[in-house]
PDB file of C-alpha atoms in Angstrom:
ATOM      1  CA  UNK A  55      20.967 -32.518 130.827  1.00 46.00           C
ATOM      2  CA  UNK A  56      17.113 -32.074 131.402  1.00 45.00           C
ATOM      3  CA  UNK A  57      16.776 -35.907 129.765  1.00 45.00           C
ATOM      4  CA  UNK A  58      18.762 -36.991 132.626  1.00 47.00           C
ATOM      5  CA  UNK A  59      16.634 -34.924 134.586  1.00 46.00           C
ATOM      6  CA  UNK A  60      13.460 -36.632 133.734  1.00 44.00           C
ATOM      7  CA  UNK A  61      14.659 -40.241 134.435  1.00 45.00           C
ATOM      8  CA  UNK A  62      15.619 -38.888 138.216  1.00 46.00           C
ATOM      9  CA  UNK A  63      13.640 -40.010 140.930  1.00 48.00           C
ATOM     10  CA  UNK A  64      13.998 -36.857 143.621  1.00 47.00           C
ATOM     11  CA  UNK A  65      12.517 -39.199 146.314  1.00 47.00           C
ATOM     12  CA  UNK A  66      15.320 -42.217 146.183  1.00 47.00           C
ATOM     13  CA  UNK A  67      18.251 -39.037 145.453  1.00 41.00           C
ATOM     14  CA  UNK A  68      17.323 -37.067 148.540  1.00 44.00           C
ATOM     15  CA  UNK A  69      16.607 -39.845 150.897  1.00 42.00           C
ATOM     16  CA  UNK A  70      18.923 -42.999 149.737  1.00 40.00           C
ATOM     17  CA  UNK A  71      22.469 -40.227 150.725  1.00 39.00           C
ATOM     18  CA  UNK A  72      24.019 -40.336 154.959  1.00 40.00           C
ATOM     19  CA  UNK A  73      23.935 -36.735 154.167  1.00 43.00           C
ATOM     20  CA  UNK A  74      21.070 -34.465 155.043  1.00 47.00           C
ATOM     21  CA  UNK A  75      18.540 -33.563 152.548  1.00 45.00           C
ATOM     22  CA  UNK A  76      19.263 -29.551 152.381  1.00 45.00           C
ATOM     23  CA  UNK A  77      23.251 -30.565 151.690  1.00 45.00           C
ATOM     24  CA  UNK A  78      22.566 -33.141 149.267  1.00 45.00           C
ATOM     25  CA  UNK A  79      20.083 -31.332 147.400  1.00 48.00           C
ATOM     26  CA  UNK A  80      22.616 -28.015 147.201  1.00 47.00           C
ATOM     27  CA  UNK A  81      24.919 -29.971 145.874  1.00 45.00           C
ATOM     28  CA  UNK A  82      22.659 -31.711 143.498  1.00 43.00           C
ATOM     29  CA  UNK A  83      20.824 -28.542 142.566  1.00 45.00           C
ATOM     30  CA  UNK A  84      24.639 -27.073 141.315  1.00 42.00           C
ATOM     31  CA  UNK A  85      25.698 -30.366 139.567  1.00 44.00           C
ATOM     32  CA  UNK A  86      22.801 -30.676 137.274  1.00 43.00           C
ATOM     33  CA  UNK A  87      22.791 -26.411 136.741  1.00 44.00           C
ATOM     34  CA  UNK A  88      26.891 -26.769 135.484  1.00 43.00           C
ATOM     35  CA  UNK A  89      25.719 -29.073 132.866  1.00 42.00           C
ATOM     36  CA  UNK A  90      25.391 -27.692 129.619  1.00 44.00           C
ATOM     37  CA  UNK A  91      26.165 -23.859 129.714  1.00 42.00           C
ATOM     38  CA  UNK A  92      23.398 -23.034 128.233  1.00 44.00           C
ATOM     39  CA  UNK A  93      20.905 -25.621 129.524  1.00 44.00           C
ATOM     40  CA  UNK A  94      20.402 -24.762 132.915  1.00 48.00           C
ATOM     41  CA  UNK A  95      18.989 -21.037 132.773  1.00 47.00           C
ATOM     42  CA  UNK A  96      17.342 -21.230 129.155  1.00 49.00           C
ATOM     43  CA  UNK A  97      15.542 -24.784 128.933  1.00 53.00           C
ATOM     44  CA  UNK A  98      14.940 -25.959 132.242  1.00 55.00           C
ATOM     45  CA  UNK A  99      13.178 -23.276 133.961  1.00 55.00           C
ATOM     46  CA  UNK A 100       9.561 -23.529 132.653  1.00 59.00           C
ATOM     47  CA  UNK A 101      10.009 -27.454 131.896  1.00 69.00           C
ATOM     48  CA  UNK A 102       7.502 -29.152 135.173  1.00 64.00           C
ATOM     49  CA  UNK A 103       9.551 -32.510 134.623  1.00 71.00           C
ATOM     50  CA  UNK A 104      12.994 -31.210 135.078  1.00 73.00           C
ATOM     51  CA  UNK A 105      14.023 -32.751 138.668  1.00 74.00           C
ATOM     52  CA  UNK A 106      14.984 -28.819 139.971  1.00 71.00           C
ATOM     53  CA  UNK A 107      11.467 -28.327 138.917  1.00 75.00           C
ATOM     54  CA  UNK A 108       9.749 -30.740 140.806  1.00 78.00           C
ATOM     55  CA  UNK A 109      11.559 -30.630 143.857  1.00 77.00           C
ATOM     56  CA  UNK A 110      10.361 -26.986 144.309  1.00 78.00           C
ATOM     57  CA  UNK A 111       6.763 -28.337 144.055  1.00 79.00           C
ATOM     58  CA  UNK A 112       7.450 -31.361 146.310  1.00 79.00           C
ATOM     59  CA  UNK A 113       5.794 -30.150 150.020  1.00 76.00           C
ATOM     60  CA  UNK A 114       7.439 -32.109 151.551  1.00 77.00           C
ATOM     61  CA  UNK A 115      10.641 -30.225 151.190  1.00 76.00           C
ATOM     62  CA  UNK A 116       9.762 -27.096 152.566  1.00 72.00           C
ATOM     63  CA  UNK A 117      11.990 -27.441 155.133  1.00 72.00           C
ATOM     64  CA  UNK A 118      15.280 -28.115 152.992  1.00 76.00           C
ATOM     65  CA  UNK A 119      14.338 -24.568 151.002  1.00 74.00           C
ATOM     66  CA  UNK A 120      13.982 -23.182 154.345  1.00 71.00           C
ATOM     67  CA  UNK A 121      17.477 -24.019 155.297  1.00 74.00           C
ATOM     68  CA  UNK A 122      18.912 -23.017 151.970  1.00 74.00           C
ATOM     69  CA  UNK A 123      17.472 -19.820 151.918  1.00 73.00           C
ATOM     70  CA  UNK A 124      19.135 -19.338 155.398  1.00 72.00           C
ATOM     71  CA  UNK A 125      22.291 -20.207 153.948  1.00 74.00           C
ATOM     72  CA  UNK A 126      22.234 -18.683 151.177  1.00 70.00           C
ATOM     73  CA  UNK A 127      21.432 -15.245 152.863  1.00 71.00           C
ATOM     74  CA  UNK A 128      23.541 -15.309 156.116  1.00 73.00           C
ATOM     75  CA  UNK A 129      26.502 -14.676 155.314  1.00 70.00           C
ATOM     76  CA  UNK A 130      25.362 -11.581 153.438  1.00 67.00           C
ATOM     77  CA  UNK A 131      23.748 -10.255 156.212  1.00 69.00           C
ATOM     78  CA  UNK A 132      25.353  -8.094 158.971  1.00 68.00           C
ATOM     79  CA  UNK A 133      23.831  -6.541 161.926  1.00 70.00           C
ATOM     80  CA  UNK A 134      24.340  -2.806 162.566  1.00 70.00           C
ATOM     81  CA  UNK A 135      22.800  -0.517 164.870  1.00 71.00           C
ATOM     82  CA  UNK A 136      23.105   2.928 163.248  1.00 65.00           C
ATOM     83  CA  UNK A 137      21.162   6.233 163.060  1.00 68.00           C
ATOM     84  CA  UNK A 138      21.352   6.735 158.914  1.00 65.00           C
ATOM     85  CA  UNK A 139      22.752   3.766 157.325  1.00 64.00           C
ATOM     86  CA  UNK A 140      22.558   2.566 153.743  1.00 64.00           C
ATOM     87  CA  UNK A 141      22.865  -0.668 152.753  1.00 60.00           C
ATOM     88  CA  UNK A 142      21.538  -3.433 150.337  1.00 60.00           C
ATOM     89  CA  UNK A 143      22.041  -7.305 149.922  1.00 60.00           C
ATOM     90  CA  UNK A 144      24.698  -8.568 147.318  1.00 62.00           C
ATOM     91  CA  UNK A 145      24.132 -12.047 145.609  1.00 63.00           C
ATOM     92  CA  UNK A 146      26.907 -13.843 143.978  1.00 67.00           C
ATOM     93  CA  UNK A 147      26.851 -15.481 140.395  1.00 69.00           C
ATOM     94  CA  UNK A 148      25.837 -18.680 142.012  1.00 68.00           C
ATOM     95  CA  UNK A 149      23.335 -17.447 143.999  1.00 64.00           C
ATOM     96  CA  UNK A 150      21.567 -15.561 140.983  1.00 64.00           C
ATOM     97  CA  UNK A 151      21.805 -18.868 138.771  1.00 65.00           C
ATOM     98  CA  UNK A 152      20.323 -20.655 142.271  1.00 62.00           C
ATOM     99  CA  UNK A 153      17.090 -18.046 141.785  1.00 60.00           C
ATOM    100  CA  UNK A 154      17.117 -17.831 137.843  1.00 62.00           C
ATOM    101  CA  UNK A 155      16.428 -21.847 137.554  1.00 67.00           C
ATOM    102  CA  UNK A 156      13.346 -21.366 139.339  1.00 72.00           C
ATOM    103  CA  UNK A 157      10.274 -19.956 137.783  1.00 76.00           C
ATOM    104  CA  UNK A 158       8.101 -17.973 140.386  1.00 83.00           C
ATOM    105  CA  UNK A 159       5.526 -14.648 140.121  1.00 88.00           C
ATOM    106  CA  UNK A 160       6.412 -11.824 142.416  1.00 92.00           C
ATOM    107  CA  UNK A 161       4.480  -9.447 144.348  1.00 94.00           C
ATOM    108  CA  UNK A 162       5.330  -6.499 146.022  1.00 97.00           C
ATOM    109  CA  UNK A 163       3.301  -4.037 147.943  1.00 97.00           C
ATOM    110  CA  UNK A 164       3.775  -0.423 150.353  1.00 98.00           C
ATOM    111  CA  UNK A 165       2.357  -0.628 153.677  1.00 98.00           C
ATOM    112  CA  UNK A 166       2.266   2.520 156.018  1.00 97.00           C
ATOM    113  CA  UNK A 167       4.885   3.065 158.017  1.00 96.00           C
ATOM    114  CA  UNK A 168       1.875   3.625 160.811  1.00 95.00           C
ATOM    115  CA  UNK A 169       0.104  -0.122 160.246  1.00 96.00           C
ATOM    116  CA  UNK A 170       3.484  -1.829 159.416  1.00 96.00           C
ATOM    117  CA  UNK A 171       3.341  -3.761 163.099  1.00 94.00           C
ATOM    118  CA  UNK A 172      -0.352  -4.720 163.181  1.00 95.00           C
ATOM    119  CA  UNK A 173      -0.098  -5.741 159.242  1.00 96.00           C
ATOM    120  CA  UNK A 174       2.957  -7.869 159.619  1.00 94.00           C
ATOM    121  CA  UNK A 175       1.375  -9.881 162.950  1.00 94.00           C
ATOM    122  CA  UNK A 176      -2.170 -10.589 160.428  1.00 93.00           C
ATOM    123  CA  UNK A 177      -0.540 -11.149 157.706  1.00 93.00           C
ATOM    124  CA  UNK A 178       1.473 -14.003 159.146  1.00 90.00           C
ATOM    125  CA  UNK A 179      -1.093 -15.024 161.224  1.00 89.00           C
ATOM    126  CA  UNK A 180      -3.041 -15.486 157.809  1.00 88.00           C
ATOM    127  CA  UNK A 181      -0.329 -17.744 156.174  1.00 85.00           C
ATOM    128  CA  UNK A 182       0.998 -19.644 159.046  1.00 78.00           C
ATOM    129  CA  UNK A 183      -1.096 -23.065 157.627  1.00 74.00           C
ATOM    130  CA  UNK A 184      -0.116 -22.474 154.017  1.00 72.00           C
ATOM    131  CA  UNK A 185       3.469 -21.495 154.891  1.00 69.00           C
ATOM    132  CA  UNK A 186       4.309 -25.340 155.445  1.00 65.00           C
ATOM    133  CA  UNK A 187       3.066 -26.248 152.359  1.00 75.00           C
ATOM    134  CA  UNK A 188       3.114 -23.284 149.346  1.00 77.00           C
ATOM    135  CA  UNK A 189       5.886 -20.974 150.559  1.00 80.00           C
ATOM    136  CA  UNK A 190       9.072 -21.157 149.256  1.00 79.00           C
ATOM    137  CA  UNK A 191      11.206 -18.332 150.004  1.00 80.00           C
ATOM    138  CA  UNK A 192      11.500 -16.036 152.801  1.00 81.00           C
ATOM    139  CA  UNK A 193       9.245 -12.597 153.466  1.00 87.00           C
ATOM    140  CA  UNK A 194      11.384  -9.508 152.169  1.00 88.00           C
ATOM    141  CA  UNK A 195      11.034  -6.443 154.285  1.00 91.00           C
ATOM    142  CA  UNK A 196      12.465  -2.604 153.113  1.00 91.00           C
ATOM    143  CA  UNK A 197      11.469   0.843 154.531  1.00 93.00           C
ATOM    144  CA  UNK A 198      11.254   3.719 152.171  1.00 93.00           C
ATOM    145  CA  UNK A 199      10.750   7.460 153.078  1.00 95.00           C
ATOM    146  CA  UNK A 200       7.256   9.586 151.897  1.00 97.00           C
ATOM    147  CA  UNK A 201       8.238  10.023 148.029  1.00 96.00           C
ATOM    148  CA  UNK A 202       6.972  13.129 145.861  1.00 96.00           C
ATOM    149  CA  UNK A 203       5.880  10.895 143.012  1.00 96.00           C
ATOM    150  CA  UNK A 204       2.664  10.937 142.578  1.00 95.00           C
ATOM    151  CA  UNK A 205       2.401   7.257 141.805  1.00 95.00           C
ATOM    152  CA  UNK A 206       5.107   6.073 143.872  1.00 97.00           C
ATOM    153  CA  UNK A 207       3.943   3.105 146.055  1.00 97.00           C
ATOM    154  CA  UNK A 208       5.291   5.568 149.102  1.00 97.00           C
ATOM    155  CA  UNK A 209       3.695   9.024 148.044  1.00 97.00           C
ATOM    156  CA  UNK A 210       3.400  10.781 150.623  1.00 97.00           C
ATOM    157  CA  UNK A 211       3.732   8.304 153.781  1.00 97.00           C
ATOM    158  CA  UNK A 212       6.757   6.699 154.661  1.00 97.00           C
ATOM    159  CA  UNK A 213       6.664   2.639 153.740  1.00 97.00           C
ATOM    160  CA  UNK A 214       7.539  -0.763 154.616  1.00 97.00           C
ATOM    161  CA  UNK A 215       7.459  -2.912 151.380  1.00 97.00           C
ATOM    162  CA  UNK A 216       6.581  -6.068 151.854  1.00 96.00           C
ATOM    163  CA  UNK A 217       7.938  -8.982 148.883  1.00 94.00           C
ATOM    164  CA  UNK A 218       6.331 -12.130 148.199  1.00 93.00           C
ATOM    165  CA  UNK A 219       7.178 -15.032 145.507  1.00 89.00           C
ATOM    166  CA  UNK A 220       5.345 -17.874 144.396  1.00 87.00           C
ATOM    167  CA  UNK A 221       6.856 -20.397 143.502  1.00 82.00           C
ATOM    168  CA  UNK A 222       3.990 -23.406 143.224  1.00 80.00           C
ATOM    169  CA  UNK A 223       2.705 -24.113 140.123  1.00 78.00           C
ATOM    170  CA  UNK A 224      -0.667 -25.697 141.326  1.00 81.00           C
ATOM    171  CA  UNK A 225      -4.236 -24.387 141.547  1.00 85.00           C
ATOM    172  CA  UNK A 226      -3.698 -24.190 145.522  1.00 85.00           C
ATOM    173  CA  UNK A 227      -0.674 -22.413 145.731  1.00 84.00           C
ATOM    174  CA  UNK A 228      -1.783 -19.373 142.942  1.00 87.00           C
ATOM    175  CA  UNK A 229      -4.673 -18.958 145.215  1.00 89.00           C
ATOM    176  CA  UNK A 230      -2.404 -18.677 148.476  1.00 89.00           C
ATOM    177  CA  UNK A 231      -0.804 -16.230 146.511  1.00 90.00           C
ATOM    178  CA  UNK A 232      -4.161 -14.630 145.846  1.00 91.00           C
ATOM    179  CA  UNK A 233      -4.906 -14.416 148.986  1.00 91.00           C
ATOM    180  CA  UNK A 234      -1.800 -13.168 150.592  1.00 92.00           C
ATOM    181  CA  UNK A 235      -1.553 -10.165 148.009  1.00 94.00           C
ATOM    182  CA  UNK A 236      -5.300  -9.323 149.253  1.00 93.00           C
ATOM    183  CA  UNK A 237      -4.620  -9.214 152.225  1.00 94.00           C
ATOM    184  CA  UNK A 238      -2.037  -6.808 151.893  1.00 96.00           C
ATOM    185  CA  UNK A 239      -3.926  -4.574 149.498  1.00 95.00           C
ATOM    186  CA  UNK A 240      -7.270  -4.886 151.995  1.00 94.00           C
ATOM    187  CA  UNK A 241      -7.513  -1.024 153.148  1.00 91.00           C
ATOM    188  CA  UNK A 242      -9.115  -2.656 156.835  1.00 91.00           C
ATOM    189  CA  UNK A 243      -6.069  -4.977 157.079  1.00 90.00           C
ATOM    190  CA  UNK A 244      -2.301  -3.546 155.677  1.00 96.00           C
ATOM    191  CA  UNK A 245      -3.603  -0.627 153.160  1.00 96.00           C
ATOM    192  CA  UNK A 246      -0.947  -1.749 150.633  1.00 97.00           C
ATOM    193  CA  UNK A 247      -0.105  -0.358 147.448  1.00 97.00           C
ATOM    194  CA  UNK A 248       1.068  -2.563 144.302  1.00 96.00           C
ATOM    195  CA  UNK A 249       4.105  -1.981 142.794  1.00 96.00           C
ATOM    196  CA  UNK A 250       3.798  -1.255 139.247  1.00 92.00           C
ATOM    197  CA  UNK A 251       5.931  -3.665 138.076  1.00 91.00           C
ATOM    198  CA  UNK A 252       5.209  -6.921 139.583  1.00 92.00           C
ATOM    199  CA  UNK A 253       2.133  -9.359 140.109  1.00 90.00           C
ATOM    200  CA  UNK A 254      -0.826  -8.697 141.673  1.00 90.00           C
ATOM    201  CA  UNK A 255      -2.813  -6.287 139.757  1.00 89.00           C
ATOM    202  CA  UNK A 256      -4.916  -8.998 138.387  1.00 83.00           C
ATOM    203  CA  UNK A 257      -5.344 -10.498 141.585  1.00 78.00           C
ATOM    204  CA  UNK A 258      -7.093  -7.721 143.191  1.00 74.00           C
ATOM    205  CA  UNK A 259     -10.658  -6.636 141.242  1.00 75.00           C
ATOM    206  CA  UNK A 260     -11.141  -4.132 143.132  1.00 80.00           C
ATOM    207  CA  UNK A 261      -8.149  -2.027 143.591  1.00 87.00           C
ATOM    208  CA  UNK A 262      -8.820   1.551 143.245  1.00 90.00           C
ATOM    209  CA  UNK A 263      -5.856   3.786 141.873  1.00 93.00           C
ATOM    210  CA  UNK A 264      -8.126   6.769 143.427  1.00 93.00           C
ATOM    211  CA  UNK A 265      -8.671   4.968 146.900  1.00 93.00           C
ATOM    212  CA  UNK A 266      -5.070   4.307 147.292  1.00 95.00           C
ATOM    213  CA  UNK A 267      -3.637   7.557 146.085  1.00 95.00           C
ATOM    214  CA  UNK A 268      -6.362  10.796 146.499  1.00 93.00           C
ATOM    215  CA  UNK A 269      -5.826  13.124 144.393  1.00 92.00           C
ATOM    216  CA  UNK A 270      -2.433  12.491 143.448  1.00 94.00           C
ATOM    217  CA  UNK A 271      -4.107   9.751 141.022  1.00 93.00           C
ATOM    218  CA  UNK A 272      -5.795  13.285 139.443  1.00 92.00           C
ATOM    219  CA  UNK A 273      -2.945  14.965 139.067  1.00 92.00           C
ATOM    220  CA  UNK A 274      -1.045  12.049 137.334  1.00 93.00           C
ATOM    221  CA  UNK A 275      -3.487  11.689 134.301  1.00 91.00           C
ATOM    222  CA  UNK A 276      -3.412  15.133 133.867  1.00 91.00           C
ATOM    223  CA  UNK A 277       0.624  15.230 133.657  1.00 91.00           C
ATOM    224  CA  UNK A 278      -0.542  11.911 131.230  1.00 90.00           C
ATOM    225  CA  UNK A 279      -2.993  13.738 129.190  1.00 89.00           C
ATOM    226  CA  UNK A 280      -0.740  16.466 128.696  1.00 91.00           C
ATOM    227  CA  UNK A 281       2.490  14.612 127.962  1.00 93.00           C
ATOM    228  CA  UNK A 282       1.161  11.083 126.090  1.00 93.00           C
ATOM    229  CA  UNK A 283      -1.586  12.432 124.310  1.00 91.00           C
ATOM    230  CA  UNK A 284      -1.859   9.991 121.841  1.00 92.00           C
ATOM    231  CA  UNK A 285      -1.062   6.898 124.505  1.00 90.00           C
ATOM    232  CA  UNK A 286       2.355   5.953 123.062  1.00 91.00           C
ATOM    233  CA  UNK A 287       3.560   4.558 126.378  1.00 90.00           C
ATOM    234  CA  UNK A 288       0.568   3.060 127.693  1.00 88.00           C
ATOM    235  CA  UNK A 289      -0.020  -0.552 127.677  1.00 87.00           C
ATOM    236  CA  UNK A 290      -3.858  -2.019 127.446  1.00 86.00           C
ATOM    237  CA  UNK A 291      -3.490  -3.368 130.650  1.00 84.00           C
ATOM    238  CA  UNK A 292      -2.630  -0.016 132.125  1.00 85.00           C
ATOM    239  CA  UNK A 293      -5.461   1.746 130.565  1.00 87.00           C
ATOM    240  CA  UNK A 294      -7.956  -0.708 132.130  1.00 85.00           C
ATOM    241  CA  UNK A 295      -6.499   0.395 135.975  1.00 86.00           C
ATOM    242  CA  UNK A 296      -6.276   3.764 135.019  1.00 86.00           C
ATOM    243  CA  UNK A 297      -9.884   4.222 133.285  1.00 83.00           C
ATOM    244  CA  UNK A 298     -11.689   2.410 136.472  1.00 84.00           C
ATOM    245  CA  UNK A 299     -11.819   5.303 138.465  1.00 85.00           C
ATOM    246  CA  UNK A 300     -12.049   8.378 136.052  1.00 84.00           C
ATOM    247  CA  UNK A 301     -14.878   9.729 137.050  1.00 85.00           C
ATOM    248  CA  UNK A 302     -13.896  10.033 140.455  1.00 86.00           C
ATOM    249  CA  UNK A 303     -11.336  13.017 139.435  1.00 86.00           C
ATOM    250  CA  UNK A 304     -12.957  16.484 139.008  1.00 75.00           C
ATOM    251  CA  UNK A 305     -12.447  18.419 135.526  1.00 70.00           C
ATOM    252  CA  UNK A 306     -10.423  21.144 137.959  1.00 64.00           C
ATOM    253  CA  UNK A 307      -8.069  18.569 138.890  1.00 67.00           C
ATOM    254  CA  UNK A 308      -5.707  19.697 136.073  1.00 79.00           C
ATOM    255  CA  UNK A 309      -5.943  23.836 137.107  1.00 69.00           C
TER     256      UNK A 309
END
């Protein structure tokens, strides 16, 4: 149980074992998440002295989550060379209760289609010092099509999403964090648009609804005006992004 846990040194577990530290710390991590069904998932995840805990926040393991992560994902991975293909990754039980006993903030953001290359080589160039210490979990990459929506991260341009997680707890790695999502979102560097669901929006000051989608922005408080008069479905947070710009859209924007 998470007692247990606390009494653990990580240190003399990982290192004392003939095995080598990404197999003994798989079959650690699943040991101490069968114990207790309840326990694992529900009470562990935000407690910093549960041994799972501070493992992720060891740097000195970066490596080991490296090679788990590559595990974990090859075998669900096939390569294909196809003109229209559809296709997704599948996680098993295990590997969901893997992610769910880690806490971690997630960020996701639309790059053009058109900078996806150049944004990908800065971006990485940016990180490659803090990648062997804050960085966790592996880059996810999907392409969308130009959407119709006007506040779809991919309105109008075609998209490569770009996924990040955080999974450090200290000062340093929430400001890697910081400073990867800004660099995504920088209109000189990857032009990114947040998702709407995930981290980031406080982590940007200056993101303009307006600068990243024209006059689709407009048109979407209009359908909001018209529709949620009385802001039923909008949350205080939302009203702060969406007021910022207002006076940017013209009165005729709803003609």
């Amino acid at each position: 149980d998470d007692d247990d846990d606390d009494d653990a040194n990580e240190d003399d577990f990982l290192f004392s074992s003939s095995s080598s530290p990404a197999r003994v710390l798989d079959e650690y991590y699943f040991k101490a998440s069968s114990v207790g069904a309840a326990s694992a998932s529900a009470q562990s995840v935000l407690n910093p002295s549960s041994i799972r805990n501070r493992l992720m926040q060891n740097d000195d393991l970066v490596s080991v989550w490296t090679n788990l992560w590559q595990d974990a994902l090859e075998p669900s991975l096939q390569s294909i060379v196809a003109s229209n293909a559809s296709a997704y990754l599948a996680m098993t039980e295990e590997q969901l209760d893997r992610n769910d006993n880690y806490p971690f903030d997630q960020a996701e953001l639309a790059v053009p289609l058109a900078n996806a290359g150049e944004c990908l080589r800065g971006f990485l160039d940016s990180i490659s010092e803090q990648r062997q210490k804050y960085w966790r979990s592996p880059i996810l990459i999907r392409f969308l099509n130009a959407e119709s929506a006007l506040l779809s991260p991919a309105h109008a341009r075609p998209s490569m999403y770009v996924n990040i997680e955080n999974y450090k707890r200290s000062e340093e790695g929430k400001a890697a964090f910081r400073d990867a999502i800004r660099y995504l979102a920088s209109k000189e560097k990857c032009d990114g648009r947040l998702h709407f669901g995930k981290f980031g929006w406080e982590d940007v000051e200056t993101y303009s609804l307006y600068e990243k989608y024209g006059n689709a922005y407009c048109k979407f408080l209009c359908v909001k005006d018209r529709y949620d008069p009385s802001r039923r479905f909008e949350t205080r947070e939302m009203s702060r992004i969406f007021e910022r710009d207002l006076d940017k859209c013209l009165p005729r924007a709803c003609d």
